[in-house]
GROMACS .gro file of C-alpha atoms in nm:
model
  416
    1MET     CA    1  -0.424  -3.717   2.773
    2ALA     CA    2  -0.360  -4.022   2.558
    3GLY     CA    3  -0.647  -4.157   2.352
    4PRO     CA    4  -0.758  -4.521   2.333
    5ALA     CA    5  -0.496  -4.763   2.208
    6MET     CA    6  -0.514  -4.928   1.869
    7PRO     CA    7  -0.530  -5.304   1.868
    8ALA     CA    8  -0.198  -5.486   1.881
    9ALA     CA    9  -0.282  -5.646   1.546
   10GLU     CA   10  -0.281  -5.300   1.389
   11THR     CA   11   0.046  -5.190   1.543
   12GLY     CA   12   0.247  -5.503   1.494
   13GLY     CA   13   0.389  -5.498   1.845
   14ALA     CA   14   0.304  -5.624   2.191
   15ARG     CA   15   0.254  -5.271   2.315
   16ALA     CA   16  -0.009  -5.077   2.126
   17VAL     CA   17   0.073  -4.728   2.000
   18PRO     CA   18  -0.165  -4.465   2.147
   19VAL     CA   19  -0.409  -4.365   1.875
   20ALA     CA   20  -0.369  -4.001   1.982
   21ALA     CA   21  -0.009  -4.007   1.856
   22ASP     CA   22  -0.120  -4.153   1.522
   23ARG     CA   23  -0.396  -3.896   1.491
   24ALA     CA   24  -0.149  -3.616   1.562
   25ALA     CA   25   0.089  -3.752   1.297
   26VAL     CA   26  -0.172  -3.769   1.019
   27PHE     CA   27  -0.321  -3.435   1.126
   28LEU     CA   28   0.019  -3.267   1.092
   29PHE     CA   29   0.078  -3.426   0.752
   30GLY     CA   30  -0.261  -3.307   0.629
   31ALA     CA   31  -0.193  -2.956   0.757
   32ALA     CA   32   0.155  -2.958   0.600
   33LEU     CA   33   0.015  -3.054   0.259
   34GLN     CA   34  -0.194  -2.736   0.256
   35LEU     CA   35   0.025  -2.502   0.461
   36ASN     CA   36   0.322  -2.623   0.259
   37VAL     CA   37   0.614  -2.407   0.369
   38LEU     CA   38   0.907  -2.377   0.128
   39THR     CA   39   1.172  -2.550   0.340
   40SER     CA   40   1.430  -2.494   0.065
   41THR     CA   41   1.422  -2.130   0.180
   42PHE     CA   42   1.607  -2.243   0.493
   43GLY     CA   43   1.870  -2.441   0.302
   44LEU     CA   44   1.707  -2.780   0.361
   45PRO     CA   45   1.727  -3.041   0.082
   46PHE     CA   46   1.347  -3.049   0.049
   47GLN     CA   47   1.147  -2.813  -0.165
   48ARG     CA   48   0.844  -2.811   0.066
   49LEU     CA   49   0.754  -2.925   0.414
   50SER     CA   50   0.535  -3.214   0.298
   51ASP     CA   51   0.832  -3.365   0.111
   52LEU     CA   52   1.016  -3.416   0.441
   53LEU     CA   53   0.736  -3.587   0.631
   54PRO     CA   54   0.728  -3.921   0.438
   55PHE     CA   55   1.076  -3.992   0.576
   56LEU     CA   56   0.922  -3.976   0.924
   57LEU     CA   57   0.577  -4.123   0.861
   58ILE     CA   58   0.673  -4.423   0.645
   59PRO     CA   59   0.885  -4.577   0.925
   60TRP     CA   60   0.627  -4.471   1.187
   61PHE     CA   61   0.336  -4.646   1.019
   62GLY     CA   62   0.513  -4.885   0.782
   63LEU     CA   63   0.620  -5.134   1.048
   64ARG     CA   64   0.265  -5.198   1.172
   65ARG     CA   65   0.148  -5.555   1.132
   66ALA     CA   66  -0.160  -5.458   0.929
   67VAL     CA   67   0.051  -5.251   0.688
   68ILE     CA   68   0.310  -5.527   0.641
   69THR     CA   69   0.037  -5.787   0.589
   70GLU     CA   70  -0.139  -5.572   0.331
   71GLY     CA   71   0.189  -5.495   0.157
   72LEU     CA   72   0.278  -5.862   0.127
   73ARG     CA   73  -0.072  -5.948   0.008
   74HIS     CA   74  -0.053  -5.693  -0.274
   75VAL     CA   75   0.321  -5.687  -0.333
   76VAL     CA   76   0.292  -5.742  -0.711
   77PRO     CA   77   0.065  -5.445  -0.798
   78LEU     CA   78   0.241  -5.219  -0.546
   79ALA     CA   79   0.584  -5.310  -0.683
   80THR     CA   80   0.465  -5.273  -1.044
   81ILE     CA   81   0.334  -4.921  -0.987
   82GLY     CA   82   0.647  -4.823  -0.795
   83ILE     CA   83   0.875  -4.959  -1.068
   84LEU     CA   84   0.685  -4.776  -1.343
   85ILE     CA   85   0.720  -4.449  -1.155
   86GLY     CA   86   1.089  -4.514  -1.099
   87LEU     CA   87   1.152  -4.612  -1.462
   88SER     CA   88   1.072  -4.259  -1.577
   89LEU     CA   89   1.397  -4.157  -1.407
   90VAL     CA   90   1.588  -4.387  -1.642
   91LEU     CA   91   1.388  -4.370  -1.964
   92LYS     CA   92   1.292  -4.003  -1.969
   93ALA     CA   93   1.418  -3.828  -2.284
   94GLN     CA   94   1.579  -3.537  -2.102
   95MET     CA   95   1.625  -3.499  -1.731
   96GLN     CA   96   1.753  -3.240  -1.488
   97ALA     CA   97   1.779  -3.231  -1.111
   98GLY     CA   98   1.424  -3.101  -1.072
   99ASP     CA   99   1.283  -3.395  -1.269
  100VAL     CA  100   1.462  -3.643  -1.044
  101TYR     CA  101   1.325  -3.466  -0.738
  102LEU     CA  102   0.963  -3.455  -0.853
  103THR     CA  103   0.967  -3.821  -0.956
  104LEU     CA  104   1.113  -3.925  -0.621
  105VAL     CA  105   0.850  -3.717  -0.439
  106LEU     CA  106   0.572  -3.892  -0.633
  107LEU     CA  107   0.729  -4.229  -0.548
  108LEU     CA  108   0.752  -4.137  -0.176
  109TYR     CA  109   0.394  -4.014  -0.176
  110PHE     CA  110   0.279  -4.336  -0.341
  111VAL     CA  111   0.440  -4.547  -0.068
  112LEU     CA  112   0.297  -4.323   0.205
  113ALA     CA  113  -0.048  -4.315   0.041
  114ALA     CA  114  -0.062  -4.696   0.030
  115ILE     CA  115   0.027  -4.708   0.400
  116LEU     CA  116  -0.225  -4.439   0.494
  117LEU     CA  117  -0.508  -4.614   0.308
  118VAL     CA  118  -0.449  -4.911   0.539
  119MET     CA  119  -0.428  -4.691   0.848
  120PHE     CA  120  -0.744  -4.501   0.748
  121ARG     CA  121  -0.943  -4.817   0.816
  122ASP     CA  122  -0.946  -4.664   1.162
  123ARG     CA  123  -1.185  -4.380   1.080
  124ARG     CA  124  -1.042  -4.168   1.361
  125LEU     CA  125  -0.720  -4.138   1.162
  126GLU     CA  126  -0.904  -4.057   0.842
  127HIS     CA  127  -1.096  -3.784   1.024
  128ALA     CA  128  -0.778  -3.644   1.179
  129PHE     CA  129  -0.615  -3.622   0.836
  130CYS     CA  130  -0.915  -3.438   0.694
  131TRP     CA  131  -0.921  -3.196   0.987
  132GLY     CA  132  -0.551  -3.138   0.922
  133LEU     CA  133  -0.622  -3.053   0.557
  134LEU     CA  134  -0.883  -2.797   0.661
  135ALA     CA  135  -0.659  -2.649   0.930
  136GLY     CA  136  -0.380  -2.615   0.674
  137LEU     CA  137  -0.622  -2.456   0.428
  138LEU     CA  138  -0.713  -2.196   0.689
  139GLY     CA  139  -0.346  -2.124   0.753
  140SER     CA  140  -0.276  -2.101   0.381
  141LEU     CA  141  -0.569  -1.861   0.341
  142VAL     CA  142  -0.426  -1.640   0.616
  143VAL     CA  143  -0.091  -1.634   0.434
  144LEU     CA  144  -0.270  -1.544   0.111
  145LEU     CA  145  -0.445  -1.252   0.280
  146LEU     CA  146  -0.124  -1.137   0.448
  147SER     CA  147   0.060  -1.143   0.115
  148THR     CA  148  -0.150  -0.845   0.003
  149SER     CA  149   0.014  -0.631   0.271
  150GLY     CA  150   0.351  -0.646   0.100
  151LEU     CA  151   0.522  -0.832   0.384
  152PRO     CA  152   0.829  -1.028   0.266
  153LEU     CA  153   0.673  -1.364   0.357
  154ASP     CA  154   0.894  -1.556   0.114
  155ARG     CA  155   1.182  -1.501   0.359
  156PHE     CA  156   1.001  -1.736   0.596
  157GLY     CA  157   0.909  -1.994   0.332
  158LEU     CA  158   0.553  -1.861   0.320
  159GLY     CA  159   0.564  -1.755  -0.041
  160VAL     CA  160   0.740  -1.817  -0.371
  161PRO     CA  161   1.021  -1.572  -0.450
  162THR     CA  162   0.971  -1.379  -0.774
  163ASP     CA  163   1.336  -1.277  -0.815
  164GLY     CA  164   1.459  -1.363  -1.162
  165LEU     CA  165   1.112  -1.391  -1.318
  166ASP     CA  166   1.048  -1.195  -1.636
  167GLU     CA  167   0.817  -0.894  -1.612
  168ASP     CA  168   0.518  -1.061  -1.782
  169LEU     CA  169   0.529  -1.352  -1.540
  170LYS     CA  170   0.565  -1.115  -1.245
  171LEU     CA  171   0.252  -0.929  -1.356
  172PHE     CA  172   0.068  -1.260  -1.392
  173VAL     CA  173   0.165  -1.368  -1.040
  174GLU     CA  174   0.065  -1.029  -0.899
  175ASP     CA  175  -0.274  -1.044  -1.073
  176LYS     CA  176  -0.338  -1.402  -0.960
  177GLN     CA  177  -0.181  -1.415  -0.616
  178GLY     CA  178  -0.084  -1.753  -0.480
  179GLY     CA  179   0.033  -1.698  -0.123
  180ILE     CA  180   0.210  -2.024  -0.032
  181TRP     CA  181   0.186  -2.142  -0.394
  182ALA     CA  182   0.330  -1.993  -0.712
  183SER     CA  183   0.013  -1.827  -0.838
  184GLY     CA  184  -0.363  -1.817  -0.805
  185ASN     CA  185  -0.387  -2.080  -1.079
  186GLU     CA  186  -0.240  -2.325  -0.827
  187THR     CA  187  -0.400  -2.191  -0.511
  188GLY     CA  188  -0.755  -2.195  -0.644
  189HIS     CA  189  -0.730  -2.563  -0.737
  190VAL     CA  190  -0.547  -2.660  -0.418
  191PHE     CA  191  -0.825  -2.499  -0.214
  192ALA     CA  192  -1.083  -2.668  -0.438
  193LEU     CA  193  -0.941  -3.013  -0.365
  194GLY     CA  194  -0.967  -2.930   0.005
  195GLY     CA  195  -1.340  -2.966  -0.049
  196ALA     CA  196  -1.297  -3.345  -0.040
  197ALA     CA  197  -1.205  -3.325   0.330
  198ALA     CA  198  -1.484  -3.077   0.404
  199LEU     CA  199  -1.742  -3.296   0.228
  200LEU     CA  200  -1.629  -3.613   0.405
  201LEU     CA  201  -1.646  -3.452   0.749
  202SER     CA  202  -1.977  -3.281   0.674
  203LEU     CA  203  -2.141  -3.608   0.579
  204ARG     CA  204  -1.971  -3.810   0.854
  205TYR     CA  205  -2.086  -3.572   1.129
  206ARG     CA  206  -2.407  -3.474   0.947
  207LEU     CA  207  -2.310  -3.110   0.988
  208ASN     CA  208  -2.337  -2.903   0.670
  209LEU     CA  209  -2.184  -2.609   0.855
  210ILE     CA  210  -1.839  -2.765   0.803
  211TYR     CA  211  -1.873  -2.751   0.426
  212LEU     CA  212  -2.033  -2.405   0.440
  213ALA     CA  213  -1.735  -2.274   0.640
  214TYR     CA  214  -1.497  -2.429   0.388
  215PHE     CA  215  -1.685  -2.273   0.096
  216ALA     CA  216  -1.681  -1.933   0.266
  217ALA     CA  217  -1.301  -1.963   0.296
  218LEU     CA  218  -1.280  -2.055  -0.073
  219LEU     CA  219  -1.486  -1.749  -0.169
  220ALA     CA  220  -1.265  -1.530   0.051
  221SER     CA  221  -0.964  -1.641  -0.154
  222PHE     CA  222  -1.126  -1.572  -0.491
  223PRO     CA  223  -1.064  -1.193  -0.511
  224LEU     CA  224  -0.691  -1.264  -0.473
  225THR     CA  225  -0.645  -1.581  -0.678
  226ASN     CA  226  -0.881  -1.480  -0.963
  227ASN     CA  227  -0.928  -1.853  -1.020
  228ARG     CA  228  -1.273  -1.936  -1.159
  229SER     CA  229  -1.234  -2.301  -1.245
  230GLY     CA  230  -1.144  -2.388  -0.883
  231LEU     CA  231  -1.494  -2.277  -0.783
  232PHE     CA  232  -1.693  -2.506  -1.012
  233MET     CA  233  -1.682  -2.842  -0.832
  234PRO     CA  234  -1.706  -2.696  -0.478
  235LEU     CA  235  -2.009  -2.493  -0.591
  236LEU     CA  236  -2.176  -2.794  -0.753
  237VAL     CA  237  -2.121  -3.003  -0.440
  238LEU     CA  238  -2.259  -2.718  -0.227
  239VAL     CA  239  -2.580  -2.712  -0.429
  240VAL     CA  240  -2.622  -3.090  -0.404
  241LEU     CA  241  -2.536  -3.091  -0.033
  242MET     CA  242  -2.775  -2.810   0.052
  243ARG     CA  243  -3.061  -2.903  -0.182
  244ARG     CA  244  -3.278  -3.035   0.101
  245SER     CA  245  -3.195  -2.746   0.330
  246ILE     CA  246  -3.271  -2.468   0.082
  247ARG     CA  247  -3.606  -2.301   0.136
  248LEU     CA  248  -3.796  -2.057  -0.083
  249GLN     CA  249  -3.763  -1.796   0.192
  250VAL     CA  250  -3.385  -1.817   0.149
  251VAL     CA  251  -3.371  -1.841  -0.230
  252LEU     CA  252  -3.590  -1.537  -0.300
  253PRO     CA  253  -3.378  -1.285  -0.101
  254VAL     CA  254  -3.062  -1.418  -0.265
  255LEU     CA  255  -3.211  -1.384  -0.612
  256ALA     CA  256  -3.338  -1.037  -0.522
  257GLY     CA  257  -2.990  -0.937  -0.406
  258LEU     CA  258  -2.833  -1.065  -0.728
  259GLY     CA  259  -3.099  -0.881  -0.929
  260ILE     CA  260  -3.019  -0.553  -0.752
  261LEU     CA  261  -2.647  -0.601  -0.819
  262LEU     CA  262  -2.716  -0.659  -1.190
  263ILE     CA  263  -2.942  -0.351  -1.212
  264VAL     CA  264  -2.682  -0.130  -1.042
  265PHE     CA  265  -2.410  -0.269  -1.269
  266SER     CA  266  -2.617  -0.207  -1.582
  267MET     CA  267  -2.692   0.154  -1.478
  268THR     CA  268  -2.352   0.258  -1.341
  269GLY     CA  269  -2.103   0.014  -1.490
  270GLU     CA  270  -1.976  -0.058  -1.139
  271ILE     CA  271  -2.050  -0.351  -0.911
  272PRO     CA  272  -2.155  -0.232  -0.561
  273LEU     CA  273  -1.923  -0.465  -0.370
  274PRO     CA  274  -1.586  -0.420  -0.195
  275GLN     CA  275  -1.340  -0.285  -0.451
  276LYS     CA  276  -1.113  -0.589  -0.477
  277LEU     CA  277  -1.404  -0.834  -0.508
  278ALA     CA  278  -1.585  -0.610  -0.755
  279GLN     CA  279  -1.273  -0.579  -0.972
  280THR     CA  280  -1.224  -0.955  -0.970
  281ILE     CA  281  -1.582  -1.033  -1.066
  282GLU     CA  282  -1.575  -0.774  -1.344
  283THR     CA  283  -1.238  -0.894  -1.474
  284ARG     CA  284  -1.303  -1.268  -1.455
  285PHE     CA  285  -1.671  -1.274  -1.552
  286ALA     CA  286  -1.834  -0.954  -1.677
  287GLY     CA  287  -1.532  -0.801  -1.848
  288ASP     CA  288  -1.346  -1.107  -1.974
  289SER     CA  289  -1.305  -1.038  -2.345
  290ASN     CA  290  -1.050  -1.315  -2.399
  291VAL     CA  291  -1.274  -1.618  -2.349
  292THR     CA  292  -1.240  -1.735  -2.708
  293GLY     CA  293  -0.869  -1.658  -2.721
  294ASN     CA  294  -0.810  -1.840  -2.396
  295ALA     CA  295  -0.998  -2.146  -2.521
  296ASP     CA  296  -0.797  -2.140  -2.846
  297GLU     CA  297  -0.469  -2.117  -2.651
  298ARG     CA  298  -0.567  -2.408  -2.429
  299PHE     CA  299  -0.664  -2.621  -2.728
  300LEU     CA  300  -0.341  -2.538  -2.911
  301SER     CA  301  -0.115  -2.601  -2.611
  302GLY     CA  302  -0.302  -2.919  -2.515
  303PHE     CA  303  -0.300  -3.065  -2.866
  304THR     CA  304   0.069  -2.983  -2.914
  305ALA     CA  305   0.151  -3.133  -2.574
  306LEU     CA  306  -0.029  -3.453  -2.675
  307GLN     CA  307   0.198  -3.470  -2.979
  308LEU     CA  308   0.496  -3.441  -2.744
  309VAL     CA  309   0.352  -3.726  -2.535
  310LEU     CA  310   0.351  -3.948  -2.844
  311GLU     CA  311   0.704  -3.836  -2.927
  312TYR     CA  312   0.828  -3.898  -2.571
  313PRO     CA  313   0.615  -4.185  -2.430
  314PHE     CA  314   0.850  -4.228  -2.132
  315GLY     CA  315   0.836  -3.862  -2.043
  316VAL     CA  316   1.055  -3.560  -2.100
  317GLY     CA  317   1.223  -3.325  -1.858
  318GLU     CA  318   1.024  -3.038  -1.707
  319VAL     CA  319   1.251  -2.769  -1.851
  320ALA     CA  320   1.286  -2.944  -2.187
  321ARG     CA  321   0.915  -2.985  -2.246
  322ARG     CA  322   0.849  -2.621  -2.151
  323ASP     CA  323   1.114  -2.514  -2.402
  324GLU     CA  324   0.964  -2.735  -2.672
  325LEU     CA  325   0.611  -2.610  -2.606
  326ARG     CA  326   0.735  -2.251  -2.615
  327ASN     CA  327   0.909  -2.309  -2.948
  328LEU     CA  328   0.602  -2.476  -3.100
  329THR     CA  329   0.320  -2.263  -2.958
  330GLY     CA  330   0.465  -1.970  -2.768
  331LEU     CA  331   0.309  -2.119  -2.452
  332VAL     CA  332   0.479  -2.319  -2.177
  333THR     CA  333   0.194  -2.522  -2.030
  334PRO     CA  334  -0.057  -2.776  -2.168
  335HIS     CA  335  -0.321  -2.642  -1.924
  336ASN     CA  336  -0.410  -3.001  -1.841
  337GLY     CA  337  -0.286  -3.206  -1.548
  338PHE     CA  338  -0.327  -3.544  -1.722
  339VAL     CA  339  -0.116  -3.440  -2.020
  340ALA     CA  340   0.141  -3.279  -1.791
  341LEU     CA  341   0.163  -3.599  -1.586
  342ALA     CA  342   0.227  -3.799  -1.905
  343LEU     CA  343   0.506  -3.561  -2.001
  344GLN     CA  344   0.654  -3.571  -1.653
  345SER     CA  345   0.618  -3.941  -1.559
  346GLY     CA  346   0.541  -4.119  -1.885
  347VAL     CA  347   0.237  -4.270  -2.053
  348ALA     CA  348   0.238  -4.588  -1.842
  349VAL     CA  349   0.201  -4.399  -1.512
  350THR     CA  350  -0.073  -4.182  -1.661
  351LEU     CA  351  -0.265  -4.487  -1.788
  352LEU     CA  352  -0.241  -4.639  -1.439
  353PHE     CA  353  -0.371  -4.314  -1.294
  354LEU     CA  354  -0.664  -4.314  -1.537
  355ALA     CA  355  -0.730  -4.681  -1.454
  356GLY     CA  356  -0.745  -4.587  -1.086
  357LEU     CA  357  -0.995  -4.309  -1.157
  358LEU     CA  358  -1.206  -4.544  -1.370
  359ARG     CA  359  -1.208  -4.805  -1.095
  360ILE     CA  360  -1.317  -4.543  -0.841
  361ALA     CA  361  -1.591  -4.416  -1.075
  362ARG     CA  362  -1.724  -4.768  -1.131
  363SER     CA  363  -1.738  -4.849  -0.761
  364PRO     CA  364  -1.706  -4.542  -0.538
  365ALA     CA  365  -1.848  -4.728  -0.239
  366ALA     CA  366  -1.576  -4.992  -0.264
  367ALA     CA  367  -1.310  -4.722  -0.297
  368GLY     CA  368  -1.429  -4.558   0.023
  369PRO     CA  369  -1.541  -4.199   0.083
  370PHE     CA  370  -1.196  -4.045   0.121
  371VAL     CA  371  -1.065  -4.185  -0.208
  372ALA     CA  372  -1.393  -4.127  -0.394
  373TYR     CA  373  -1.434  -3.765  -0.281
  374SER     CA  374  -1.069  -3.693  -0.352
  375ALA     CA  375  -1.111  -3.816  -0.709
  376LEU     CA  376  -1.433  -3.614  -0.742
  377PHE     CA  377  -1.254  -3.287  -0.667
  378LEU     CA  378  -0.925  -3.387  -0.831
  379VAL     CA  379  -1.045  -3.456  -1.185
  380PRO     CA  380  -1.208  -3.117  -1.269
  381SER     CA  381  -0.903  -2.926  -1.149
  382MET     CA  382  -0.669  -3.141  -1.358
  383MET     CA  383  -0.887  -3.083  -1.663
  384PHE     CA  384  -0.830  -2.708  -1.645
  385GLU     CA  385  -0.478  -2.662  -1.512
  386GLU     CA  386  -0.134  -2.815  -1.516
  387LEU     CA  387  -0.090  -2.946  -1.161
  388SER     CA  388   0.135  -3.249  -1.197
  389VAL     CA  389   0.426  -3.069  -1.027
  390ASN     CA  390   0.225  -2.936  -0.731
  391GLN     CA  391   0.298  -3.138  -0.415
  392TYR     CA  392  -0.064  -3.126  -0.299
  393PHE     CA  393  -0.182  -3.280  -0.623
  394LEU     CA  394   0.110  -3.522  -0.639
  395PHE     CA  395  -0.007  -3.671  -0.310
  396PHE     CA  396  -0.365  -3.714  -0.426
  397MET     CA  397  -0.247  -3.861  -0.755
  398ALA     CA  398  -0.049  -4.107  -0.542
  399VAL     CA  399  -0.367  -4.186  -0.346
  400VAL     CA  400  -0.545  -4.278  -0.669
  401LEU     CA  401  -0.252  -4.495  -0.779
  402ALA     CA  402  -0.235  -4.665  -0.438
  403SER     CA  403  -0.610  -4.736  -0.448
  404LEU     CA  404  -0.543  -4.973  -0.739
  405ALA     CA  405  -0.376  -5.208  -0.493
  406VAL     CA  406  -0.507  -5.116  -0.146
  407ARG     CA  407  -0.881  -5.120  -0.090
  408PRO     CA  408  -1.042  -5.009   0.237
  409ARG     CA  409  -1.236  -5.252   0.451
  410LEU     CA  410  -1.529  -5.030   0.528
  411SER     CA  411  -1.639  -5.224   0.833
  412ASP     CA  412  -1.298  -5.194   1.004
  413GLY     CA  413  -1.205  -4.935   1.261
  414PRO     CA  414  -1.399  -4.718   1.502
  415GLU     CA  415  -1.616  -4.445   1.364
  416SER     CA  416  -1.577  -4.194   1.642
   0.00000   0.00000   0.00000
């Protein structure tokens, strides 16, 4: 049954488009961003499913009167950001086919993000997108769990093939499983950013159970991804969200349970939990003897990558910068999404991205809940991991860039 029609002013035509169709479109895009099937597995010219959808959604939404009006009103900042992203294709020091692809994907996502920020003035569409993100997260979690069974899911685009990887990298991927994504270092942060949708819906419907269910799904993924840093922001938000609901009667049993676990661990050397979870906790927390070494590696790779940013202010090819980092440090990643973005798309794009984050931080209410919560979960993940080539993060980076030009009118659109 078709939902209520959007106003003609929003659609740009005499006949209004049923809002149910728009909600389905944004829901599917949100789900595709999380459950991001490798369409290249099937010989399609798109690496992942979400890379195909802008070609369908930009024409679908882009011809609406409200979108055209907003685009014309802010044509200068929108064009400036788009040109700066595109210039990295021309000015980048070294470039291969993959660099062209990733830059074009960021450019497509920027255009789509600007359109969606206008469309999300109808809160029903914003909600549908967030529900899509959570539905996709659930599907991605199922794939992650299934990947432990040894099923050849990569044949169906539900995993990243490991053929051709060196043995050390294969061991790393097996230790930190990624399911749909390359490794747990990606999956943990992708799931973490999904908390923005869970938080928005929890507050909008005044139902903390939505966020609790999301957090339970995140914890279920932890024994497989081994990703600690993806837990930090979701856990902090959980504490803040539940602070008024927490009672002493609840806190004391939890503390008692944790105390018993610590006593058993100190006496036996084993954590009395399911084997996989116990091994993960011991490896990533209790038994991690490489904390200092890991911090030193991150500092060295990050500092060296910053030197490469100064050497190549317009960016350098993905393969080339990995080779240079390996030659200089023995590592291939800067372990920082901001630095990686500068190397991939140039200093100018990164400065615009930082300007967008600063603007959101200065006035989160003006940015709107979707943009503000997205930035809240985005920043910590980018501080700890290189995520500038992950499609999920590319879209949310594009949202931040688009927010520099397109601002939500918070009073517009139905709430239900």
